[in-house]
XYZ file of C-alpha atoms in Angstrom:
648
model
C 29.042 -14.629 18.589
C 31.744 -16.201 16.413
C 32.409 -19.970 16.184
C 36.879 -20.535 17.165
C 38.968 -21.227 14.122
C 39.095 -25.436 15.269
C 35.168 -25.396 14.476
C 36.612 -24.197 10.922
C 38.123 -26.452 7.860
C 41.066 -26.253 7.987
C 41.458 -26.050 4.481
C 39.494 -22.738 4.665
C 42.188 -20.312 5.701
C 41.291 -16.752 5.781
C 42.068 -14.609 2.053
C 44.021 -11.602 2.745
C 41.357 -8.244 2.614
C 42.145 -3.962 3.199
C 39.304 -3.185 5.346
C 40.872 1.047 5.528
C 42.211 1.345 2.312
C 39.645 -0.067 0.025
C 37.258 3.105 -0.857
C 33.177 2.466 -1.260
C 32.123 2.363 -4.872
C 30.211 4.181 -7.081
C 28.271 1.713 -8.435
C 25.143 -0.147 -6.413
C 23.743 -3.868 -7.828
C 20.326 -5.092 -6.919
C 18.552 -4.248 -4.262
C 19.591 -5.845 -1.293
C 20.490 -9.121 -2.743
C 21.999 -10.331 -5.893
C 19.093 -10.415 -7.672
C 21.002 -11.442 -11.231
C 23.771 -13.819 -11.443
C 25.715 -11.812 -13.743
C 25.524 -9.267 -11.202
C 29.204 -10.541 -9.118
C 30.904 -8.766 -11.415
C 31.207 -5.092 -10.763
C 32.070 -3.395 -13.450
C 28.123 -4.987 -15.272
C 26.103 -2.746 -12.029
C 24.086 0.233 -13.054
C 25.429 3.685 -11.872
C 24.236 4.411 -8.543
C 22.812 7.798 -8.974
C 24.431 10.935 -8.478
C 22.675 11.468 -5.636
C 24.986 10.160 -2.735
C 22.222 10.330 -0.187
C 21.025 13.883 1.727
C 21.168 15.268 5.386
C 20.214 12.210 6.100
C 23.590 10.356 6.834
C 24.221 12.584 9.021
C 22.074 11.803 11.806
C 23.989 13.117 15.050
C 24.182 16.469 14.038
C 20.321 16.417 12.153
C 18.177 18.002 13.913
C 14.160 17.348 14.154
C 13.302 20.993 12.804
C 16.191 20.469 9.474
C 14.291 17.032 8.644
C 10.865 18.186 9.341
C 11.352 21.428 7.593
C 13.453 19.405 4.249
C 10.119 16.911 4.087
C 7.839 19.634 3.939
C 9.380 21.355 1.411
C 9.881 18.753 -0.579
C 6.001 17.803 -0.882
C 5.343 21.171 -1.493
C 7.696 21.012 -3.539
C 6.346 18.124 -5.712
C 2.554 19.603 -5.329
C 3.225 23.023 -7.307
C 5.592 21.517 -9.692
C 2.711 18.841 -10.843
C 0.344 22.314 -10.562
C 1.988 24.077 -12.792
C 2.861 21.249 -15.555
C -0.662 20.934 -15.587
C -0.932 24.320 -16.457
C -1.867 25.891 -20.571
C 0.058 29.065 -19.602
C 3.231 27.453 -19.218
C 4.143 26.163 -22.493
C 5.521 27.837 -25.073
C 3.062 27.523 -27.889
C 0.395 25.910 -26.858
C 0.466 22.657 -24.446
C 0.493 18.961 -26.597
C 1.018 15.536 -25.482
C 4.514 15.167 -25.819
C 6.027 18.215 -24.273
C 4.245 16.794 -21.144
C 5.282 14.035 -21.156
C 9.093 15.526 -21.689
C 8.172 17.336 -18.558
C 7.004 14.101 -16.511
C 10.017 12.508 -17.033
C 11.813 15.477 -15.950
C 9.815 15.606 -13.225
C 10.106 11.905 -11.879
C 13.169 12.339 -12.182
C 13.417 14.662 -9.961
C 10.998 13.095 -7.428
C 12.974 9.857 -7.710
C 16.573 12.303 -6.271
C 14.570 13.580 -3.922
C 13.197 10.390 -2.066
C 16.908 9.149 -2.167
C 17.430 12.599 -0.342
C 15.269 12.133 2.294
C 16.213 8.629 3.184
C 14.579 5.026 3.996
C 11.260 6.404 5.002
C 10.569 7.969 2.173
C 12.268 5.158 0.024
C 10.019 2.348 1.055
C 7.270 4.498 0.364
C 8.540 5.369 -3.266
C 9.225 1.049 -4.051
C 5.413 0.430 -3.166
C 4.172 2.082 -6.235
C 7.332 1.504 -8.801
C 5.769 -1.630 -9.906
C 1.540 0.299 -10.193
C 1.311 0.873 -13.925
C -2.181 0.960 -13.676
C -2.407 4.190 -11.580
C 1.117 6.061 -12.254
C 2.346 7.381 -16.375
C 5.194 5.167 -17.242
C 7.588 7.420 -17.082
C 7.199 7.990 -13.312
C 7.060 3.980 -12.565
C 9.911 4.109 -15.256
C 11.763 5.908 -12.540
C 10.960 5.080 -9.450
C 11.905 1.482 -10.689
C 14.858 2.658 -10.055
C 14.550 3.161 -6.286
C 15.007 -0.970 -6.417
C 18.309 -0.623 -7.911
C 20.065 3.180 -7.249
C 19.978 3.387 -2.878
C 23.365 4.816 -1.987
C 25.445 2.809 0.070
C 27.362 3.991 3.705
C 30.482 3.525 3.836
C 31.836 0.220 4.235
C 34.295 0.965 6.658
C 30.822 1.152 9.128
C 29.117 -1.676 8.060
C 32.435 -3.778 9.108
C 33.015 -2.034 12.001
C 29.444 -2.866 12.928
C 29.589 -6.115 11.963
C 32.698 -7.167 14.286
C 30.844 -5.107 16.795
C 28.378 -7.197 17.249
C 29.875 -10.225 16.133
C 32.831 -9.864 18.178
C 35.779 -10.346 16.328
C 37.249 -9.623 13.588
C 35.625 -10.501 9.882
C 38.822 -12.013 9.271
C 38.979 -14.143 12.034
C 34.718 -15.305 11.546
C 35.056 -15.376 7.742
C 37.293 -17.525 5.417
C 36.315 -14.708 2.818
C 34.503 -11.022 3.362
C 33.857 -8.703 0.311
C 34.745 -5.388 1.748
C 32.150 -3.620 -1.377
C 28.494 -3.995 -0.692
C 27.078 -6.314 -3.148
C 23.404 -4.787 -2.818
C 22.907 -1.390 -0.969
C 19.116 -0.963 0.541
C 16.771 1.753 2.474
C 17.444 0.297 5.688
C 21.129 -1.879 5.137
C 23.374 -2.799 2.408
C 24.543 -6.893 1.886
C 28.309 -7.868 1.563
C 28.824 -11.553 0.344
C 31.168 -13.773 2.434
C 32.684 -17.612 3.328
C 31.351 -19.138 6.149
C 32.496 -22.568 6.650
C 32.929 -23.567 2.746
C 29.228 -21.797 2.239
C 28.457 -18.709 -0.074
C 26.683 -16.354 2.440
C 25.564 -12.803 2.812
C 25.713 -10.213 6.127
C 22.601 -7.751 6.027
C 24.021 -4.866 7.727
C 21.722 -2.558 9.144
C 22.301 1.854 8.291
C 23.556 3.454 11.535
C 20.955 5.744 13.448
C 18.063 4.146 11.540
C 15.493 4.319 14.892
C 16.293 8.818 15.196
C 15.839 8.466 11.636
C 12.325 7.086 12.205
C 11.675 8.663 15.374
C 11.737 12.175 13.222
C 9.533 10.917 10.151
C 7.334 9.231 11.663
C 6.593 12.151 13.961
C 5.976 14.118 10.592
C 3.678 11.519 9.140
C 1.703 11.191 12.552
C 0.112 15.300 12.298
C -0.423 14.239 8.363
C -2.686 10.742 9.921
C -4.227 12.716 12.448
C -4.895 15.660 9.483
C -6.430 12.900 7.384
C -8.462 11.532 10.715
C -10.235 15.129 11.136
C -10.830 16.026 7.330
C -11.309 12.749 5.716
C -14.703 13.132 4.258
C -15.907 9.502 4.667
C -17.587 10.042 1.004
C -17.127 6.151 0.483
C -19.286 5.237 3.309
C -15.552 3.619 4.818
C -15.013 5.072 8.466
C -11.238 4.262 8.366
C -8.798 5.431 11.477
C -6.069 7.034 10.208
C -4.321 7.093 13.308
C -4.427 2.892 13.645
C -3.218 3.051 10.193
C -0.446 4.991 11.240
C 0.334 3.273 14.629
C 0.425 0.045 12.416
C 2.955 0.935 10.064
C 5.345 2.361 12.789
C 4.975 -0.664 14.148
C 5.943 -2.567 11.709
C 8.591 -0.125 10.734
C 10.122 -0.062 14.218
C 10.211 -3.422 14.132
C 12.094 -3.690 10.893
C 15.173 -2.421 12.235
C 15.533 -5.551 14.478
C 16.855 -8.714 12.326
C 16.677 -11.355 14.938
C 12.835 -10.461 14.510
C 13.116 -10.801 10.427
C 15.339 -13.853 10.390
C 12.907 -15.755 13.182
C 9.911 -14.362 10.154
C 11.944 -16.355 8.052
C 12.384 -19.452 9.712
C 8.746 -18.995 9.675
C 7.979 -18.539 5.843
C 9.699 -21.119 5.216
C 8.426 -24.059 7.196
C 5.144 -22.587 5.715
C 5.687 -23.567 2.426
C 8.360 -26.623 2.837
C 5.468 -28.345 0.849
C 6.152 -25.872 -2.415
C 8.813 -26.670 -4.427
C 8.206 -23.533 -6.399
C 9.474 -20.713 -3.363
C 12.540 -20.740 -1.906
C 13.622 -19.165 1.040
C 17.312 -18.443 2.335
C 18.474 -19.965 5.666
C 19.855 -18.470 8.224
C 22.640 -18.928 10.015
C 21.829 -17.864 14.049
C 24.984 -18.034 15.353
C 25.878 -14.682 13.135
C 22.937 -13.035 13.897
C 22.130 -9.844 15.881
C 19.430 -6.997 15.937
C 21.766 -5.609 12.969
C 23.676 -8.485 11.460
C 22.178 -10.805 9.778
C 23.362 -13.600 8.089
C 21.498 -15.437 5.345
C 22.851 -18.322 2.511
C 23.914 -16.914 -0.614
C 20.838 -17.189 -3.006
C 21.333 -15.457 -6.133
C 18.442 -14.804 -9.016
C 16.897 -12.797 -10.956
C 14.663 -9.695 -10.344
C 10.508 -10.797 -10.665
C 10.501 -7.521 -13.176
C 13.218 -7.918 -15.397
C 11.647 -9.862 -18.037
C 14.620 -9.812 -20.729
C 16.694 -11.801 -18.701
C 13.861 -13.691 -17.472
C 13.304 -14.654 -21.119
C 16.433 -15.546 -21.174
C 16.316 -18.417 -18.836
C 13.131 -20.060 -21.136
C 11.248 -19.417 -18.367
C 7.117 -19.375 -18.536
C 6.459 -15.314 -17.493
C 2.445 -16.258 -17.002
C 3.367 -19.336 -15.104
C 5.697 -16.746 -12.815
C 3.199 -14.344 -12.297
C 0.498 -17.547 -11.249
C 2.952 -18.331 -9.031
C 3.316 -14.925 -7.434
C -0.555 -14.686 -7.041
C -1.273 -18.768 -5.308
C 1.951 -18.407 -2.845
C 0.605 -14.662 -1.933
C -3.074 -16.205 -1.353
C -1.339 -19.621 0.398
C -0.053 -16.854 3.009
C -3.070 -14.938 3.663
C -5.897 -17.505 3.467
C -3.844 -20.719 5.177
C -1.293 -19.215 7.334
C -2.446 -15.946 7.755
C 0.981 -14.838 7.966
C 2.174 -13.066 4.942
C 4.686 -10.619 3.546
C 3.424 -7.448 3.589
C 6.891 -5.542 1.602
C 6.099 -7.757 -2.423
C 7.857 -5.148 -4.259
C 10.072 -6.961 -7.401
C 13.651 -6.060 -4.920
C 11.867 -8.336 -2.806
C 10.751 -10.765 -4.931
C 13.031 -12.774 -7.522
C 13.361 -15.463 -10.002
C 15.958 -18.213 -11.384
C 15.234 -21.700 -13.327
C 15.168 -24.344 -10.539
C 12.353 -27.035 -10.860
C 11.520 -25.220 -13.998
C 11.165 -21.761 -12.303
C 11.058 -20.886 -8.696
C 10.165 -17.709 -6.144
C 12.469 -16.265 -3.876
C 11.419 -14.533 -1.241
C 13.942 -11.709 0.684
C 13.256 -9.391 3.466
C 11.173 -10.598 6.365
C 11.183 -7.875 7.891
C 8.141 -6.254 7.477
C 4.933 -9.051 7.547
C 1.630 -9.031 8.129
C -0.807 -11.210 9.894
C -4.355 -11.727 10.122
C -6.487 -14.011 12.368
C -8.658 -17.207 12.279
C -11.452 -15.558 11.597
C -11.069 -12.421 8.757
C -9.328 -15.193 6.861
C -12.700 -17.236 6.779
C -14.311 -13.428 6.109
C -12.275 -13.385 3.341
C -12.498 -16.787 1.698
C -17.189 -16.483 2.389
C -16.913 -13.152 0.201
C -14.680 -14.561 -2.504
C -17.347 -17.683 -2.369
C -19.789 -14.647 -2.706
C -18.403 -12.692 -5.307
C -18.471 -16.573 -7.383
C -21.567 -16.822 -6.452
C -22.506 -13.309 -7.334
C -25.072 -12.761 -4.077
C -24.870 -9.520 -2.452
C -26.377 -11.396 0.678
C -23.059 -13.654 0.862
C -20.677 -10.792 0.223
C -22.021 -8.900 3.004
C -22.557 -11.308 5.762
C -18.988 -11.912 5.440
C -17.841 -8.880 6.004
C -20.345 -8.371 8.885
C -18.160 -11.207 10.044
C -15.288 -10.135 9.460
C -16.181 -6.660 11.122
C -15.544 -5.045 8.062
C -19.572 -3.573 7.636
C -21.688 -2.564 11.020
C -25.250 -3.519 10.531
C -26.872 -0.182 11.083
C -28.416 2.480 9.034
C -29.702 1.968 5.177
C -28.376 -1.641 4.259
C -30.636 -1.585 1.609
C -28.725 0.946 -0.160
C -26.057 -1.315 1.333
C -27.087 -4.420 -0.726
C -27.938 -2.229 -3.930
C -24.758 -1.216 -4.232
C -23.194 -4.292 -3.806
C -24.995 -6.144 -6.539
C -24.010 -3.041 -8.669
C -20.608 -3.818 -8.043
C -20.676 -7.234 -8.531
C -22.176 -7.156 -11.976
C -19.958 -4.282 -13.242
C -17.255 -6.702 -12.193
C -18.486 -9.943 -13.548
C -18.948 -7.741 -17.095
C -15.217 -6.593 -16.631
C -14.354 -10.698 -15.753
C -16.387 -10.882 -19.206
C -15.074 -8.136 -21.123
C -11.520 -9.047 -20.362
C -12.103 -12.548 -21.326
C -13.392 -11.560 -24.840
C -10.178 -9.063 -25.501
C -7.199 -12.288 -24.714
C -9.643 -14.567 -26.661
C -9.474 -11.888 -29.769
C -6.027 -11.219 -29.062
C -6.718 -7.283 -28.690
C -4.919 -6.857 -25.589
C -1.318 -5.290 -26.710
C 1.613 -5.537 -24.147
C 3.177 -1.998 -22.197
C 1.062 -0.222 -20.013
C -2.584 1.050 -19.902
C -4.264 3.606 -21.501
C -4.815 6.303 -19.498
C -7.869 7.647 -19.783
C -9.289 11.444 -20.425
C -9.895 13.538 -18.428
C -14.026 13.148 -20.178
C -13.656 9.103 -20.360
C -12.922 9.613 -16.174
C -15.905 11.976 -15.876
C -18.315 9.774 -18.498
C -17.219 7.130 -16.006
C -18.091 8.944 -13.187
C -21.951 9.861 -14.720
C -22.743 6.643 -15.222
C -21.789 4.727 -12.425
C -23.752 8.229 -10.371
C -26.503 7.626 -12.219
C -27.196 4.343 -11.902
C -26.196 4.377 -7.647
C -25.750 7.767 -6.754
C -28.565 7.856 -4.242
C -27.447 4.613 -2.301
C -23.885 6.099 -2.434
C -25.002 9.131 -0.759
C -26.761 6.887 1.950
C -23.861 4.522 2.667
C -21.720 8.077 2.763
C -23.703 9.494 5.585
C -24.180 6.090 7.906
C -20.246 5.044 6.961
C -21.077 1.460 8.005
C -18.122 0.341 6.958
C -14.756 -0.285 9.235
C -11.339 -1.215 7.776
C -9.187 -2.952 10.370
C -5.429 -1.324 9.927
C -4.168 -4.912 8.818
C -6.470 -4.181 5.370
C -3.799 -1.651 4.704
C -1.271 -3.810 4.150
C -3.458 -7.167 2.285
C -4.273 -4.184 0.038
C -1.387 -2.494 -0.637
C 0.307 -6.120 -0.625
C -2.374 -7.267 -4.127
C -1.920 -4.436 -5.112
C 1.861 -4.327 -5.714
C 1.372 -7.793 -6.887
C -0.815 -6.854 -9.453
C 1.405 -4.556 -10.620
C 4.036 -7.586 -10.747
C 1.609 -10.100 -12.814
C 0.902 -7.002 -15.286
C 5.240 -6.459 -15.552
C 5.373 -10.450 -16.335
C 1.750 -10.792 -18.690
C 0.108 -8.016 -20.106
C -3.012 -10.320 -20.053
C -3.010 -11.129 -16.316
C -6.196 -10.968 -14.553
C -5.238 -11.577 -10.617
C -8.847 -12.098 -11.030
C -8.480 -15.399 -12.882
C -5.890 -16.826 -10.606
C -8.450 -16.544 -7.146
C -11.001 -17.177 -7.563
C -10.659 -20.823 -8.795
C -7.353 -21.024 -5.998
C -9.935 -19.423 -3.129
C -12.878 -21.634 -4.288
C -10.690 -24.867 -4.138
C -9.843 -23.590 -0.895
C -13.369 -23.034 0.451
C -13.609 -26.789 -0.694
C -10.834 -28.285 1.005
C -8.802 -26.113 3.490
C -11.378 -28.463 6.130
C -11.120 -31.928 7.166
C -14.726 -33.664 5.688
C -15.727 -34.308 9.387
C -15.914 -30.687 9.993
C -17.292 -30.134 6.546
C -20.084 -31.837 7.455
C -20.391 -30.465 11.178
C -20.456 -27.051 9.632
C -23.164 -27.288 7.774
C -25.223 -29.481 9.930
C -25.053 -26.684 12.633
C -26.175 -23.603 9.731
C -29.225 -26.110 8.923
C -30.093 -27.010 12.217
C -30.090 -23.201 12.825
C -32.179 -22.322 10.326
C -34.697 -24.581 11.020
C -34.496 -23.804 14.603
C -35.688 -20.458 13.724
C -38.318 -21.751 10.903
C -39.802 -23.278 14.130
C -39.876 -20.494 16.649
C -41.089 -18.083 13.558
C -43.954 -20.689 13.297
C -45.641 -19.830 16.516
C -44.640 -16.540 16.672
C -46.932 -16.191 13.510
C -50.087 -15.148 15.663
C -48.079 -12.363 17.922
C -46.815 -10.966 15.075
C -50.445 -10.638 13.416
C -52.152 -9.236 16.302
C -48.525 -6.808 16.617
C -49.488 -6.229 13.116
C -52.958 -5.479 13.499
C -51.945 -3.188 16.441
C -49.622 -0.917 13.949
C -52.546 0.151 10.825
C -54.691 0.312 14.068
C -52.417 3.377 15.239
C -52.249 4.652 11.844
C -54.907 5.021 11.094
C -56.023 6.769 14.010
C -53.232 9.082 14.080
C -50.886 8.171 16.862
C -48.177 6.580 15.015
C -45.594 8.784 12.856
C -43.825 7.427 10.508
C -39.452 8.026 9.788
C -38.830 8.756 5.915
C -35.679 9.834 4.945
C -35.333 11.461 1.727
C -31.641 11.743 0.290
C -33.078 14.958 -2.235
C -34.155 17.002 0.783
C -31.268 16.063 2.777
C -28.684 17.383 0.142
C -30.523 20.085 -0.477
C -30.703 20.817 3.301
C -26.570 20.686 3.169
C -26.214 22.808 0.407
C -28.518 25.312 1.903
C -26.364 25.440 5.661
C -23.033 25.798 3.422
C -24.759 28.401 1.701
C -25.945 30.377 4.803
C -22.000 29.383 6.859
C -20.649 31.388 3.210
C -23.436 33.671 4.007
C -22.212 34.329 7.220
C -17.775 34.371 6.995
C -18.896 37.452 4.186
C -20.475 39.053 6.671
C -17.510 38.901 9.511
C -15.516 39.196 7.118
C -17.178 42.654 5.114
C -16.851 43.606 9.415
C -14.121 43.264 10.572
C -12.863 44.538 7.117
C -13.914 48.292 8.344
C -13.223 47.740 11.879
C -9.604 47.187 10.900
C -9.120 49.862 8.607
C -10.827 52.298 11.186
C -8.143 51.171 13.540
C -5.500 51.647 11.007
C -6.180 54.545 10.386
C -6.783 55.982 13.505
C -3.101 54.335 14.201
C -3.848 51.286 16.398
C -1.576 48.872 14.566
C -1.860 45.621 16.700
C -5.647 45.434 16.932
C -5.630 46.554 12.921
C -3.340 44.181 11.654
C -5.504 41.315 13.929
C -7.925 41.762 12.289
C -7.246 42.273 8.595
C -5.268 38.355 9.613
C -9.143 37.017 10.719
C -10.424 39.472 7.683
C -8.024 36.996 5.742
C -8.427 33.273 7.346
C -12.709 34.174 6.620
C -11.632 35.305 3.383
C -10.221 31.478 2.936
C -13.620 30.132 4.840
C -15.310 31.965 1.559
C -13.616 30.225 -0.456
C -14.030 26.514 0.545
C -16.950 27.271 1.262
C -17.848 28.321 -2.664
C -16.072 24.979 -3.870
C -17.723 22.912 -1.059
C -21.560 24.670 -2.864
C -20.225 24.015 -6.768
C -19.540 20.512 -5.590
C -22.470 19.906 -4.329
C -24.503 21.264 -7.663
C -21.865 19.051 -9.596
C -22.534 15.999 -6.875
C -26.242 16.651 -7.672
C -26.252 17.425 -11.543
C -24.611 14.132 -11.872
C -27.305 12.088 -9.684
C -30.119 13.966 -11.826
C -28.760 13.131 -15.001
C -28.462 16.453 -16.217
C -24.895 17.001 -16.135
């Protein structure tokens, strides 16, 4: 789809450009969009990583087995390297914090380059962790942040060929000017700048073979999801459906490689924020948009995590952080349609209107039903009122909490966390007033401090947490994964802009205002009147039920006196004891089986009966592993019991 020449200005002549003799740049500009006005100069772009992109660039000759081996090889190598870095015997002259920092830097660089080799799927995962300054060491954050700038581009000839195939004409016929050198490279595509009918535009061109790559990667991720579904201990009382979460993520990833859906999402997002001057969305050019090519308005800006450049523009970083939080609350609580991939590569700022946010890349979006939106508002209200009953009722309304099992334990736990939350907010307010919060990364807690905090928490509500873990009353919809991730990334961005950033301080007044004024006055009155009528109706009904209930209570007391009624009393201490006894008995059983198999296999081996002897040794090794796991489980149960009883 392209416009013939008579639709263009007669003064707009195509600029000559060589398509075959231009070599791809050895430098990559900021991710996906020009996030820095100075990045238009090629010499100022940051250098691309030495990693040219692993075998995932050669899709046609790349088998599922090769890809699977590469993925799992990298995963196990990283786990082993982390384990080695934490072992004292690997440090010559003793383990010191300086040596650990140096090793973390080396490992973080290795991890970044491994992610680049693994390709788009894992680059997107790494980008999500690149803002978590509060949970990752600084060395990892620094390296993962480069994933937004150093994604290697694919050959420009391939991009030009894709554009011409999708739009049905050569780039010289469609555009007055087309920059063969990519302006930016992303995990799923790269961007070229052009001039169309006198307007500056950018074209996002999809990498070739993404669907085939996703098919392989997602098969491996599904194995992980099914494994987590089986082994998740659900010790926090939440019954997560890992397979459903995987299905939701896979569906979103496949939608990302259809640029027409992204264009539709961008227009819908822009419509939702049309009355807010602090949010900008690039305009879509539908005539030049296809499933693999997306043409949009050129809107330069500065990445939201480039603090020095933001300061040079004289922008208020604290206000930008507040804008980011308020825009997401607006997306989730008002529109129910939100940007699910808000890492710094997809959010920029400029100095228009005193500072505004520019959103890019609308391939990954999430939707929330009105019922859940209303429930989230009620949760905010319950937290604001410090009322655990309101919080739990809202969670039941959203389908997050199933009112079964020991709800008394759930309520006490909710009250404990509300009190802790209020204490934390008070401490943060005091720190801000005294200006004791230093800029930079959050101080990492030592093992002793983490253990002490866990000990205090279990000593306070350990019994209730165990009851919740046994009943598993919580159900988390797959959509919540994207909501939690979005706010997690947003919190990291805010802390980067302002060390004193507190997302709760911004969210609380906004949510309360929205709760009061998001509906028309008549609707609020009707809703309140309906609630009051329901309460009065139940009270009126209970008045006439009182005699029946008194009689029923008398019958229960009489049955108790006669011994005809048995009470079911839940003794959590006994449950834990039985659980430990069961683990010990199972471990002993495995030990007996392993010992018997060793004797049998040895006898068979001495009598030259090789195959059955080999099978016996293999089974013995399996039971030996089960013994080890059983011993570890018993030790964990003992430690948990000591923490709860305060004898640790």
